[in-house]
Short mmCIF file of C-alpha atoms (C1' of nucleotides) in Angstrom, two decimals:
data_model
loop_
_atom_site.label_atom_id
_atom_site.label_comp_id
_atom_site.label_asym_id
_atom_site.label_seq_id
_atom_site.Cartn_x
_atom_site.Cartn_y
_atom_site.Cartn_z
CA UNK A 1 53.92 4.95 -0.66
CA UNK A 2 56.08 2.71 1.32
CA UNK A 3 53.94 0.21 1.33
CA UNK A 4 53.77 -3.01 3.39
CA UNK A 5 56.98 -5.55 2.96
CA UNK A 6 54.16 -7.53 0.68
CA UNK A 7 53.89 -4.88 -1.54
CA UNK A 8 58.02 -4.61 -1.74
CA UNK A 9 58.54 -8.03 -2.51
CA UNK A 10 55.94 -8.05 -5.44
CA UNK A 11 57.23 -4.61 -6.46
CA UNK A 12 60.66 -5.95 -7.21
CA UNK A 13 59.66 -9.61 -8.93
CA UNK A 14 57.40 -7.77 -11.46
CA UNK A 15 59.99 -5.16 -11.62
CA UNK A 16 62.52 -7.74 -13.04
CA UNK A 17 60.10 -9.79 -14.98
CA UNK A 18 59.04 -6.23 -17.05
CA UNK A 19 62.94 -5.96 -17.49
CA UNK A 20 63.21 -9.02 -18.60
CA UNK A 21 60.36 -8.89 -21.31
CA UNK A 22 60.46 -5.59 -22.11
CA UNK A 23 63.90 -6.30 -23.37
CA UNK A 24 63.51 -8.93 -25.40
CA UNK A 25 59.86 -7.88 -26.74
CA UNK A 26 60.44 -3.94 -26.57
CA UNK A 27 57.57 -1.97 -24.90
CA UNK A 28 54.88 -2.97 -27.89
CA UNK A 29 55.66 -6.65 -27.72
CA UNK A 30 55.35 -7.25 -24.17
CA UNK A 31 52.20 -7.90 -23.03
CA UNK A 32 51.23 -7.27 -19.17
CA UNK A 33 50.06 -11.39 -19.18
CA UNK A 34 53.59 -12.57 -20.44
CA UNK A 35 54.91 -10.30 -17.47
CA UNK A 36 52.46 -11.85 -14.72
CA UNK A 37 53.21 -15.34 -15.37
CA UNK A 38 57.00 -14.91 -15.46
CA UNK A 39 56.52 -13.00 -12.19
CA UNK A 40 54.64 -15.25 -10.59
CA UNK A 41 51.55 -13.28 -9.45
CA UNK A 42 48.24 -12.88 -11.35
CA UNK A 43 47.92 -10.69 -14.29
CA UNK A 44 45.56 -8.15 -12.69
CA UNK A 45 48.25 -7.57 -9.46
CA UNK A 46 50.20 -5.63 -12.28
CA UNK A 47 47.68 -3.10 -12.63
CA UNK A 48 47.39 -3.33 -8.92
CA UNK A 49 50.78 -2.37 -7.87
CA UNK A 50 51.24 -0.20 -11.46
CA UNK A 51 48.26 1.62 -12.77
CA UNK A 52 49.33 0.72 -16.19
CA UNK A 53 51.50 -0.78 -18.89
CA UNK A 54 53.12 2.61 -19.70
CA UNK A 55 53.53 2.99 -15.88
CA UNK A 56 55.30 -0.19 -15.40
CA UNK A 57 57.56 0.40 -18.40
CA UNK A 58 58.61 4.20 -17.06
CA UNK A 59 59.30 2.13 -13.84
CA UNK A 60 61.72 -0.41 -15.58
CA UNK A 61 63.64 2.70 -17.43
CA UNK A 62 64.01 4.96 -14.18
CA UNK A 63 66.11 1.67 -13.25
CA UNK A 64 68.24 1.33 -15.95
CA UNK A 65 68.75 5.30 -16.15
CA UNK A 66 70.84 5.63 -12.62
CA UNK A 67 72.51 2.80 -13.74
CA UNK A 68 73.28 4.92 -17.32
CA UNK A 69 74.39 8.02 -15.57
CA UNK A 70 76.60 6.45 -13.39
CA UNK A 71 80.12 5.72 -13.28
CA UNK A 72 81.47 8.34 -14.67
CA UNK A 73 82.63 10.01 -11.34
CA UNK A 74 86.03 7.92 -12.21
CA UNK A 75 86.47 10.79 -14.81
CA UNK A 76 87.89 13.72 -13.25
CA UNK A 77 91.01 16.34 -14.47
CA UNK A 78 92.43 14.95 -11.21
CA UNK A 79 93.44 11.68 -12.52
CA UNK A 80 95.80 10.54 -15.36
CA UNK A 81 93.52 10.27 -18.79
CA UNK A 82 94.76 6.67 -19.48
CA UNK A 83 94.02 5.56 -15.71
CA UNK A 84 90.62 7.46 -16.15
CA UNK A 85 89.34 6.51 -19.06
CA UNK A 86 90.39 2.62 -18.89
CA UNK A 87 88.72 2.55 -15.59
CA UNK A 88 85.37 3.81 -17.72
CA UNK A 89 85.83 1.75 -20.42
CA UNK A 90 86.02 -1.48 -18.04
CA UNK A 91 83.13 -0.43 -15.79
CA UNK A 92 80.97 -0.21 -18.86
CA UNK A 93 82.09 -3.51 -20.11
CA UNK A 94 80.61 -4.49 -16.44
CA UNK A 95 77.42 -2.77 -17.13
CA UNK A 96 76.97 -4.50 -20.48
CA UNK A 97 77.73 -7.88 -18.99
CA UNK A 98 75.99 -7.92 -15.56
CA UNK A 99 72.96 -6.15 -16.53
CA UNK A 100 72.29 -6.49 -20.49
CA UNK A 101 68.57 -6.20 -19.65
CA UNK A 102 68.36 -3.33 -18.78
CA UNK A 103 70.78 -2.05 -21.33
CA UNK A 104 68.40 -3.46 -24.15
CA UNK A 105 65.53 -1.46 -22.70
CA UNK A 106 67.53 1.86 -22.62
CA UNK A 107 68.93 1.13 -26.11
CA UNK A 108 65.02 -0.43 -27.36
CA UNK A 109 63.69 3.07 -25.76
CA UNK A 110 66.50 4.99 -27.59
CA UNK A 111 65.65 3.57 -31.19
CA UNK A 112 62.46 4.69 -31.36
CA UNK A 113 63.18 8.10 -30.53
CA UNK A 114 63.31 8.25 -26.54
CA UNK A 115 59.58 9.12 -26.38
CA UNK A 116 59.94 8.55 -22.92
CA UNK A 117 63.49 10.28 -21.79
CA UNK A 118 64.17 12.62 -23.89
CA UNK A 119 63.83 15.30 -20.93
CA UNK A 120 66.63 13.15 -18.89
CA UNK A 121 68.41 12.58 -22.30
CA UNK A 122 68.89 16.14 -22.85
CA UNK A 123 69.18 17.71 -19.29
CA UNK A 124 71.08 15.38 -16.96
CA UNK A 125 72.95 13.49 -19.59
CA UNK A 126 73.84 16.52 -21.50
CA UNK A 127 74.80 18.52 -18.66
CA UNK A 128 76.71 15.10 -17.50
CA UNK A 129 78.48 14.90 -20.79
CA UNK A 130 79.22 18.54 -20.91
CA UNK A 131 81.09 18.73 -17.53
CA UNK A 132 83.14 15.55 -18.44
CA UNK A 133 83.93 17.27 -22.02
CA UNK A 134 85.82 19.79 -20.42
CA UNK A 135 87.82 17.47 -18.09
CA UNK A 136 88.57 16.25 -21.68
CA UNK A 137 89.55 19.21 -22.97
CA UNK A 138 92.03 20.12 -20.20
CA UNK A 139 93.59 16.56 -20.66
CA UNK A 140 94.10 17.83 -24.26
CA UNK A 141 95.64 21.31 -23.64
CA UNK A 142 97.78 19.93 -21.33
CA UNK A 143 99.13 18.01 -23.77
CA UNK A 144 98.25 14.66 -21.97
CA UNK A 145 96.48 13.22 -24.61
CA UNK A 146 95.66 13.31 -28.38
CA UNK A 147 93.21 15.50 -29.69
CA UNK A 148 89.47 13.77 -29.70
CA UNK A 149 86.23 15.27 -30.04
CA UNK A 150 85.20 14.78 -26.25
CA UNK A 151 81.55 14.39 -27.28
CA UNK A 152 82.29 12.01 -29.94
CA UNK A 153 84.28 10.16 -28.07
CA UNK A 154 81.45 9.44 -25.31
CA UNK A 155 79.01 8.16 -28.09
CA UNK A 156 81.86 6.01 -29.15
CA UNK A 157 82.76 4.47 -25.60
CA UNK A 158 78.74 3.88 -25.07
CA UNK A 159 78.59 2.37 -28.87
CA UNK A 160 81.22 0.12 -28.18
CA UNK A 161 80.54 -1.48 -25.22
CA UNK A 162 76.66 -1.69 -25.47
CA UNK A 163 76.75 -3.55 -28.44
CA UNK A 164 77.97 -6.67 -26.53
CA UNK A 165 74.87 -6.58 -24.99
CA UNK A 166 72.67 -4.79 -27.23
CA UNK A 167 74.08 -6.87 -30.64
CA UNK A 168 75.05 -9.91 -28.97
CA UNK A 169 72.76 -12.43 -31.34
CA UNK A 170 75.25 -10.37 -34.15
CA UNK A 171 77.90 -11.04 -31.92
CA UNK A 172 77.29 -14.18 -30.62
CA UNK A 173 76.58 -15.38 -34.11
CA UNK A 174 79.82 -13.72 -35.79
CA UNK A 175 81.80 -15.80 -33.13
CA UNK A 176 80.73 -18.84 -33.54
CA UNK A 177 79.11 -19.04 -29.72
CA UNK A 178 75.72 -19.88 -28.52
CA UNK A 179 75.88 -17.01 -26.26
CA UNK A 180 78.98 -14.64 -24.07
CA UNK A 181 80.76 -15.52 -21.40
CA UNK A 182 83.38 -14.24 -19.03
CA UNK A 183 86.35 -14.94 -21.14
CA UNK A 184 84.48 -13.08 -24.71
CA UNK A 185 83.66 -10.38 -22.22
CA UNK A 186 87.59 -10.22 -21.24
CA UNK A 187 89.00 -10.37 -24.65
CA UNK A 188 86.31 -7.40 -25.95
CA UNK A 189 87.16 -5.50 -22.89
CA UNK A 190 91.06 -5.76 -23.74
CA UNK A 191 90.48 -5.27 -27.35
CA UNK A 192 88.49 -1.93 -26.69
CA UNK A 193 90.86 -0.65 -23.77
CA UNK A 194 93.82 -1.06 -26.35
CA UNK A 195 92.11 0.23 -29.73
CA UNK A 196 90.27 3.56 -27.98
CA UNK A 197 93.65 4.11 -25.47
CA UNK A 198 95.88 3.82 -28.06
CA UNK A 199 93.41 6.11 -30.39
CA UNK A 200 93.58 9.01 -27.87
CA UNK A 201 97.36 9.06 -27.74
CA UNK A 202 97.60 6.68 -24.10
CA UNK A 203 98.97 3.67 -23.11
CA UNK A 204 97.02 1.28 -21.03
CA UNK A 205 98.45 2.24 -17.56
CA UNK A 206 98.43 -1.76 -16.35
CA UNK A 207 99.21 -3.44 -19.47
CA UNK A 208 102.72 -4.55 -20.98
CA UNK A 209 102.95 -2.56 -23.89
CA UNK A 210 103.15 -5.89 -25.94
CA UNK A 211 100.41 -6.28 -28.13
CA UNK A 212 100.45 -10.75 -27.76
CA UNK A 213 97.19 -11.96 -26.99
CA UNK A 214 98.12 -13.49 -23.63
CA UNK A 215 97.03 -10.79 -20.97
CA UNK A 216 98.76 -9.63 -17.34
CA UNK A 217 95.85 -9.79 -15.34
CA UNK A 218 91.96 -11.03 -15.22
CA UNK A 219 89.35 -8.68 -13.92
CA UNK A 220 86.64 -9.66 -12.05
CA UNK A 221 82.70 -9.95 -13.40
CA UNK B 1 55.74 -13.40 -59.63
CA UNK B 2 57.05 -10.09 -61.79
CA UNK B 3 53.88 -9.33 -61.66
CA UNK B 4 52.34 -5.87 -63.71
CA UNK B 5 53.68 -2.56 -63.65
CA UNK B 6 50.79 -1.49 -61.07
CA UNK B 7 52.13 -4.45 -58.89
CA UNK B 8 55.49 -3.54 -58.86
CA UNK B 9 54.82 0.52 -58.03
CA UNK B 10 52.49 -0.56 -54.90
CA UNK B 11 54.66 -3.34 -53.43
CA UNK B 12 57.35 -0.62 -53.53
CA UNK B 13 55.29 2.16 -52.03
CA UNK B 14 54.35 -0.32 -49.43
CA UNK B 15 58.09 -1.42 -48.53
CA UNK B 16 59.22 2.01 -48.21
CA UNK B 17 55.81 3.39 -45.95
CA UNK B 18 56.71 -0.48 -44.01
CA UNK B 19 60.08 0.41 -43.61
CA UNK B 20 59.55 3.79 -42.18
CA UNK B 21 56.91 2.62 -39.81
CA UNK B 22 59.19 -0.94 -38.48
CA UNK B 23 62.24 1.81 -37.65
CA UNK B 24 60.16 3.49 -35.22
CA UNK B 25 57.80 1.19 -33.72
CA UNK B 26 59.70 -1.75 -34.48
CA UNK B 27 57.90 -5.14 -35.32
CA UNK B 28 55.20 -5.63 -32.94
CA UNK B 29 54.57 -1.76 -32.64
CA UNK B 30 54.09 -1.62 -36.41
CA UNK B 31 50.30 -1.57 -37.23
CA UNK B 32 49.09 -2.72 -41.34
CA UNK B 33 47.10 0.52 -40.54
CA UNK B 34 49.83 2.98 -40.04
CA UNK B 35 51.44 1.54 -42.88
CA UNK B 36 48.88 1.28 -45.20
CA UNK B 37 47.41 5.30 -44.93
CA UNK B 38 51.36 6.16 -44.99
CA UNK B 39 51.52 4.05 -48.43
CA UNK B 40 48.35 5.82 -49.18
CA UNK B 41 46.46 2.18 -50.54
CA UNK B 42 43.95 0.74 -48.59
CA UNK B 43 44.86 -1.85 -45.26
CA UNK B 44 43.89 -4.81 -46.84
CA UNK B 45 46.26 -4.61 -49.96
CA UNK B 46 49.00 -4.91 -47.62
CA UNK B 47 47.41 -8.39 -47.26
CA UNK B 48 46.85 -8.88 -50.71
CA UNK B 49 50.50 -7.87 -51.33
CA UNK B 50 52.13 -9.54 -48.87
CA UNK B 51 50.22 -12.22 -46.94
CA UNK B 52 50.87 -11.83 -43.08
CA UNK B 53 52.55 -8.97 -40.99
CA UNK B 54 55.30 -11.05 -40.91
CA UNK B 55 55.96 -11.66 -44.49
CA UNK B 56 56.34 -7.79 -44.95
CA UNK B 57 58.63 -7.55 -42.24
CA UNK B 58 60.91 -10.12 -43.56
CA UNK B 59 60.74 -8.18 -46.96
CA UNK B 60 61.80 -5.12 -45.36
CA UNK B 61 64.65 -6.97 -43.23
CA UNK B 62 65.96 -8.61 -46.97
CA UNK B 63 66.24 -5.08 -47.85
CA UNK B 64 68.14 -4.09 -45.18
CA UNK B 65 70.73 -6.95 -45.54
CA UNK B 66 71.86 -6.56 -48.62
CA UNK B 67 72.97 -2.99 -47.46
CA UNK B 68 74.47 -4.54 -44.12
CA UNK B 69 76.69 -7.05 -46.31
CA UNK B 70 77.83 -4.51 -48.68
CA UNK B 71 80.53 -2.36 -48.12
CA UNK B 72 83.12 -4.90 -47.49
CA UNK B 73 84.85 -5.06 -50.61
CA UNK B 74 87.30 -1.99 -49.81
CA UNK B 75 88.74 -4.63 -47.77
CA UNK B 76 91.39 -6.76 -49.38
CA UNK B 77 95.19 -7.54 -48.92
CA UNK B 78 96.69 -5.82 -51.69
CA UNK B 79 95.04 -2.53 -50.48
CA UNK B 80 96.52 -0.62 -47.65
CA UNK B 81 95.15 -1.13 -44.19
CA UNK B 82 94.86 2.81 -43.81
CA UNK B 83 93.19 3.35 -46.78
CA UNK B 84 91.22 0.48 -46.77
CA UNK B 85 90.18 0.97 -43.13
CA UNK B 86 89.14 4.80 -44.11
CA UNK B 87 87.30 4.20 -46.82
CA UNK B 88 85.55 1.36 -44.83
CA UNK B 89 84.58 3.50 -41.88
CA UNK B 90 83.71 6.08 -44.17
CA UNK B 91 81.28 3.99 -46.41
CA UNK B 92 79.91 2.69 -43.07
CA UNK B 93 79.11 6.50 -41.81
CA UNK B 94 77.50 7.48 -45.62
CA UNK B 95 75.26 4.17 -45.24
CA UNK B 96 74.10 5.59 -41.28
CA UNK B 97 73.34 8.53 -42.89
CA UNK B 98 71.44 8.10 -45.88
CA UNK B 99 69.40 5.12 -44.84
CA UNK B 100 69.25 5.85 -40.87
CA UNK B 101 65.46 3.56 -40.89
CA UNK B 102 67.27 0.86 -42.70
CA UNK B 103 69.80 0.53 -39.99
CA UNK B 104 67.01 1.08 -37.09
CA UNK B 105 64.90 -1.91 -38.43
CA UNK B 106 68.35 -4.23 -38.23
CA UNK B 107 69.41 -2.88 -35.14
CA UNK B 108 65.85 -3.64 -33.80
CA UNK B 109 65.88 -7.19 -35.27
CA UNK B 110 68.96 -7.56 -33.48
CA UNK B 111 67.82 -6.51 -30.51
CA UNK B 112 65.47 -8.79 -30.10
CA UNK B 113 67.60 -11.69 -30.87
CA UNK B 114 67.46 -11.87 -34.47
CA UNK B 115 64.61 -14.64 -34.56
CA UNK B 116 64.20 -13.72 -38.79
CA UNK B 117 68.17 -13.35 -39.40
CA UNK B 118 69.52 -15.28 -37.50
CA UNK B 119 70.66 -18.14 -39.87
CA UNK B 120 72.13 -15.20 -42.21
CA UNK B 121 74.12 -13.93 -39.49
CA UNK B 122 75.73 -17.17 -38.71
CA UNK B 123 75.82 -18.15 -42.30
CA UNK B 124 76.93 -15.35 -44.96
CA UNK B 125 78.04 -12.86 -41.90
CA UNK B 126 79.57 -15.34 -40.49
CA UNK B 127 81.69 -16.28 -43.48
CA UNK B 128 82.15 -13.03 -44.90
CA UNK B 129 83.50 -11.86 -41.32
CA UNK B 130 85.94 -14.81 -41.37
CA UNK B 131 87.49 -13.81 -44.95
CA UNK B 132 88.38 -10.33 -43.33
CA UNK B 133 89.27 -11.11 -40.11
CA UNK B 134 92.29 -12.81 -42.62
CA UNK B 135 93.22 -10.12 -44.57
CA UNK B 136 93.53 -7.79 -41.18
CA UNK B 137 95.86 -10.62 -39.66
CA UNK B 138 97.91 -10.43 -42.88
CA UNK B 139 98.39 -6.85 -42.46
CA UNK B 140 99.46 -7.43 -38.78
CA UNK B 141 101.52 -10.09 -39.82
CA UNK B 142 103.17 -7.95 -42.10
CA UNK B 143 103.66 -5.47 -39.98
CA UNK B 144 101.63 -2.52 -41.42
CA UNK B 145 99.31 -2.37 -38.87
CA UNK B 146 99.32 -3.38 -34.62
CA UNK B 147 97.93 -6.47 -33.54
CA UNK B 148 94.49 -5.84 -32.87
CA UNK B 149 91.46 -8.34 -32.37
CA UNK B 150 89.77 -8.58 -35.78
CA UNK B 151 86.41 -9.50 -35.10
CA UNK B 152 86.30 -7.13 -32.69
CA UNK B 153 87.70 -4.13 -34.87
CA UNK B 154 84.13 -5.07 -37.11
CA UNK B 155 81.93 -4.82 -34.05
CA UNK B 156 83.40 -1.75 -33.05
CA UNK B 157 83.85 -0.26 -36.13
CA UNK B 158 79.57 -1.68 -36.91
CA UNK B 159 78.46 0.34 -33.17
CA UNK B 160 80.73 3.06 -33.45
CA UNK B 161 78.84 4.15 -36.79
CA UNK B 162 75.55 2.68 -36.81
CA UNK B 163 75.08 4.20 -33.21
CA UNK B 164 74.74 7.75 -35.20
CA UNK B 165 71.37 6.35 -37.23
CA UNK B 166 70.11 3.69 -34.11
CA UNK B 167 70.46 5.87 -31.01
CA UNK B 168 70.03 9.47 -33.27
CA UNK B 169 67.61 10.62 -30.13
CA UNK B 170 70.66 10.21 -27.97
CA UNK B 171 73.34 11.99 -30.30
CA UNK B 172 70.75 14.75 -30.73
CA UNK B 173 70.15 15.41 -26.95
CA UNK B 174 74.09 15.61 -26.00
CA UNK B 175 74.70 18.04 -29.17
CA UNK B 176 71.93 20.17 -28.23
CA UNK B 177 70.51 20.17 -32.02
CA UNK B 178 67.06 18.53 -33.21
CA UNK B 179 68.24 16.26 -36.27
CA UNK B 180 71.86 15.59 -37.55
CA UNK B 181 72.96 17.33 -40.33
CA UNK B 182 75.62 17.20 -43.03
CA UNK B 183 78.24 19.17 -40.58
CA UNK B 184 77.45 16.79 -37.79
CA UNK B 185 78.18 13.57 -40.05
CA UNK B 186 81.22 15.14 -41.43
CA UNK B 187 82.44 15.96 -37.49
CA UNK B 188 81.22 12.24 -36.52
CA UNK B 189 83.09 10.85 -39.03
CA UNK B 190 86.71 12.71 -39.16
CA UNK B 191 86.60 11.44 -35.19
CA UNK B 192 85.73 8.28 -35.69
CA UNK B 193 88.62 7.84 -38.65
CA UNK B 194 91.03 9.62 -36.85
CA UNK B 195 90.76 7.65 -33.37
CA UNK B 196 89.94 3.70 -34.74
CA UNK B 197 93.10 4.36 -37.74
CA UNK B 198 94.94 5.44 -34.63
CA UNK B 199 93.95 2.65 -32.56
CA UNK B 200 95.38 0.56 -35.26
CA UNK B 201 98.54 2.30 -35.35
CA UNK B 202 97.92 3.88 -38.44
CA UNK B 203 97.78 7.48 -39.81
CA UNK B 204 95.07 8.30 -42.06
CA UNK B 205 96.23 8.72 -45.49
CA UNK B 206 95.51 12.03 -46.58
CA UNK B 207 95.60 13.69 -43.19
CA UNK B 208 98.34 15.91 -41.49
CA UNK B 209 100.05 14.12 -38.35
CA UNK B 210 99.33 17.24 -36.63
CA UNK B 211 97.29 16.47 -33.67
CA UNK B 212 95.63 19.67 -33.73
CA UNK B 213 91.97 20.26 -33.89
CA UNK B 214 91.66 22.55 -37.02
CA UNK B 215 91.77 19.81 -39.85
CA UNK B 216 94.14 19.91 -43.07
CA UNK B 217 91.31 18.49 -45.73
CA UNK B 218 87.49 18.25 -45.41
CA UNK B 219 86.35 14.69 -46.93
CA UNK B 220 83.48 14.68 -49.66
CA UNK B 221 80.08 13.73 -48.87
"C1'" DG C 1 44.83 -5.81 0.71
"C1'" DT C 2 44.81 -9.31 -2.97
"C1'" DC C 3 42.93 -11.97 -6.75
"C1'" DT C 4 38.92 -13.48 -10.28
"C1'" DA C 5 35.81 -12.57 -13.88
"C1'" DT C 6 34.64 -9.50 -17.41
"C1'" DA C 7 34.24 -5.37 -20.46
"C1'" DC C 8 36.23 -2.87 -24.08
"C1'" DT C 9 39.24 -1.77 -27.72
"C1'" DA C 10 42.29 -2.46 -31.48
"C1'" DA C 11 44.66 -4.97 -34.75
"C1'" DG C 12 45.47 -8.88 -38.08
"C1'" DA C 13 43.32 -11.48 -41.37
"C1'" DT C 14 39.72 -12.98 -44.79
"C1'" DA C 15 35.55 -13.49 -47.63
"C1'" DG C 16 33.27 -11.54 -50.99
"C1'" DA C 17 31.77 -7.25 -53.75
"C1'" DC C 18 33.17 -4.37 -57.59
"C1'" DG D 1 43.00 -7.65 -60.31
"C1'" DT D 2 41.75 -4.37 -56.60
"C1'" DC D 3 39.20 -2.69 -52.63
"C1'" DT D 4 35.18 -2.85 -48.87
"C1'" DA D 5 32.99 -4.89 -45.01
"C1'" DT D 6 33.42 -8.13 -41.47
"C1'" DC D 7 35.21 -11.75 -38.38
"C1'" DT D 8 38.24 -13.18 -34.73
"C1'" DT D 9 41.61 -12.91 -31.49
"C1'" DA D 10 44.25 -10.95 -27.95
"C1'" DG D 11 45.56 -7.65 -24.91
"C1'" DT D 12 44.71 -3.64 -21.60
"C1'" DA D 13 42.07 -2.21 -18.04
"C1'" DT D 14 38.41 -2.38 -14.44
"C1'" DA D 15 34.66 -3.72 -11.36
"C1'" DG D 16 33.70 -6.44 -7.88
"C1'" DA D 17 34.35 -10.90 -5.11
"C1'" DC D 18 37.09 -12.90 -1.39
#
DNA sequence: GTCTATACTAAGATAGAC
DNA sequence: GTCTATCTTAGTATAGAC
C-alpha cells in the first residue's frame, strides 16, 4: 500500500488536481481527462493509481473531512467562551482562506445530499458537535454567556465563514473585487468575531471595545 | 412567444421537474432524461421547449433570482433597524424553507463561479446591496444600531439562512432527524434573530430581554 | 511499474414521422 | 404542433504494449 516514492509523488499531484476540479466542476462535471492534464500525467495513470472516478473523488473528500473536524479542540469548558470561541471563529476564517478547495468540495458534496458522508456526517460530526454543545451549555449555566442554541450556533459559525469561500463569485462580485485577498479576509474575520461575540453576550477578549473600523492587531494568513 | 395554453402547462411542468433535478445533481449532473420522465413528456420536448441543456438551466436560474432579489424592501430608513432586521431574517428563513431547491440551484451556480449570473450579481446585486448598505450606515449614524460592516451583515445574514435549505444533509445529521420540519425552522429561526439583532446591539422587538431559554412569543409561520 | 490505444456506454441534440 | 427514432460526441474504463 505504501507504495514506491513514484507512486507518492503522483498520488499527491492528482490528489490536488481532483481538488482543484472537482471544486470548481462538482463531482459530475469533472471529467478524469480534465484531471490528467492539469496533473501532468496521462489520463489512464488515474485509473492506475485510483480504480475509479468515484474512488478518486472519496479520496479528495477524506482530505477535506480531517480538515472539517478539526479545530475545534480550542473549545473546551476550560477556557473563557469569548477567548474560545474567537479563537474558532478565526481558525475557520483560516480554513476558508487557505484551503477554499477543498471547502467547495465538502460544501458541493453537502448540496446534493452527502451521498457520500452522510455516515461521517452523522457519527463523528454529530458526536463532535454534541460534546462541544455541552461545553456550551455549561458556559451558559454559569452565567458566562448569553443563552444560544449550541447546535444552531455551530451551523451558524460554519455558514458564516464558508461562504467566503464557498460564495465568493457572490462575494467577490457584491464588493466590487475581482477576487479576496488578505485584507477582505481580515475585515470579514473582524466583522464576524464582533457580530457572533457580541450576539452570545461576549466581548472580543483582544479588541478595544470601540467599534471604529481601524483594528489593534493583524493576524497572520 | 405566449404561445397556447398546452405550451404554457408543459414549459411549466418542465421548469419545475428541471428545477428539482438541477438542486440535486446540479448542472452537469442533470440529465434531459431524468427531467423529462419526472415532467412525465417525452426527452425530446425538452428540446423542443427549450433548445439546449443550457437554455433550461438559465430558465430555471431566472426563476431563482427573482426570489434571491426579493425580500429587500423591509429594509428602509424610516423603519426601525430591529424590526426591519427581523422581519428581514425572517422572510429570508420562510424563503429557505418553502423553496429549499430554488436556493440549492443558486447556491450551486455560485459555487461554481457563477459563469450564467455573474453579470446580475455585479449589476442589480451589486446595486441593490449598495442602496442598503446606506440605510444600515444611517441607522449607525444615528445611533440606533452599533457599527457593524454592512456588506458583511448581508453575507452573513444570506449563509446563516440559506445554509438551512443548501447544506439540509448537514443540519439533518447533527439534529439527529431525517428532514426539517416546521419546529426545526421555527427553532432555526428564533436563534438566528435573537443572536444577529444582538450582534447589532439590538433587542428584538416583540421579545422579552430575558435571556432565558423558554421563549415569551412563538412567531407565525 | 507505467503509459498507449481502444472498447463501451450514456447523454445531448436533431431530422423526420405522425 | 407534438413525439419517435437516430446520430454524434465525449467520457469512463480496460486490455495490452513498452
Amino acid at each position: 500500500m505504501a507504495g514506491g516514492r513514484i507512486r507518492q509523488e503522483n498520488e499527491a499531484l492528482i490528489l490536488r488536481a481532483a481538488e482543484y476540479v472537482f471544486a470548481r466542476a462538482g463531482f459530475a462535471g469533472a471529467t478524469m481527462n480534465e484531471i490528467a492534464t492539469r496533473a501532468g500525467v496521462p489520463k489512464s495513470n488515474l485509473h492506475y493509481y485510483f480504480r475509479t472516478k468515484q474512488a478518486l473523488y472519496r479520496a479528495v473528500l477524506a482530505h477535506t473531512l480531517a480538515l472539517w473536524l478539526s479545530e475545534t479542540d480550542i473549545i473546551g469548558a476550560e477556557q473563557r467562551p469569548q477567548v474560545a470561541l474567537e479563537q474558532y471563529i478565526r481558525a475557520k476564517m483560516r480554513l476558508s482562506a487557505s484551503h477554499p478547495d477543498a471547502s467547495r468540495v465538502f460544501a458541493n458534496e453537502l448540496l446534493h445530499g452527502a451521498p457520500e458522508i452522510r455516515d461521517v456526517l452523522s457519527g463523528a460530526l454529530r458526536a463532535l458537535v454534541a460534546r462541544k454543545a455541552g461545553v456550551i451549555r455549561e458556559w451558559i449555566a454559569r452565567g458566562e454567556m448569553a443563552s444560544v442554541d449550541p447546535q444552531h450556533l455551530f451551523f451558524t459559525i460554519w455558514a458564516a465563514t464558508q461562504t467566503y469561500a464557498d460564495f465568493e463569485s457572490q462575494v467577490c462580485a457584491v464588493l466590487g473585487v475581482s477576487h479576496l485577498g488578505q485584507r477582505d479576509y481580515e475585515q470579514a474575520t473582524d466583522h464576524l468575531v464582533r457580530l457572533l461575540l457580541r450576539g452570545c453576550g461576549l466581548e472580543p477578549a483582544g479588541l478595544a471595545v470601540e467599534l471604529s473600523s481601524t483594528r489593534g492587531e493583524s493576524h497572520e494568513f
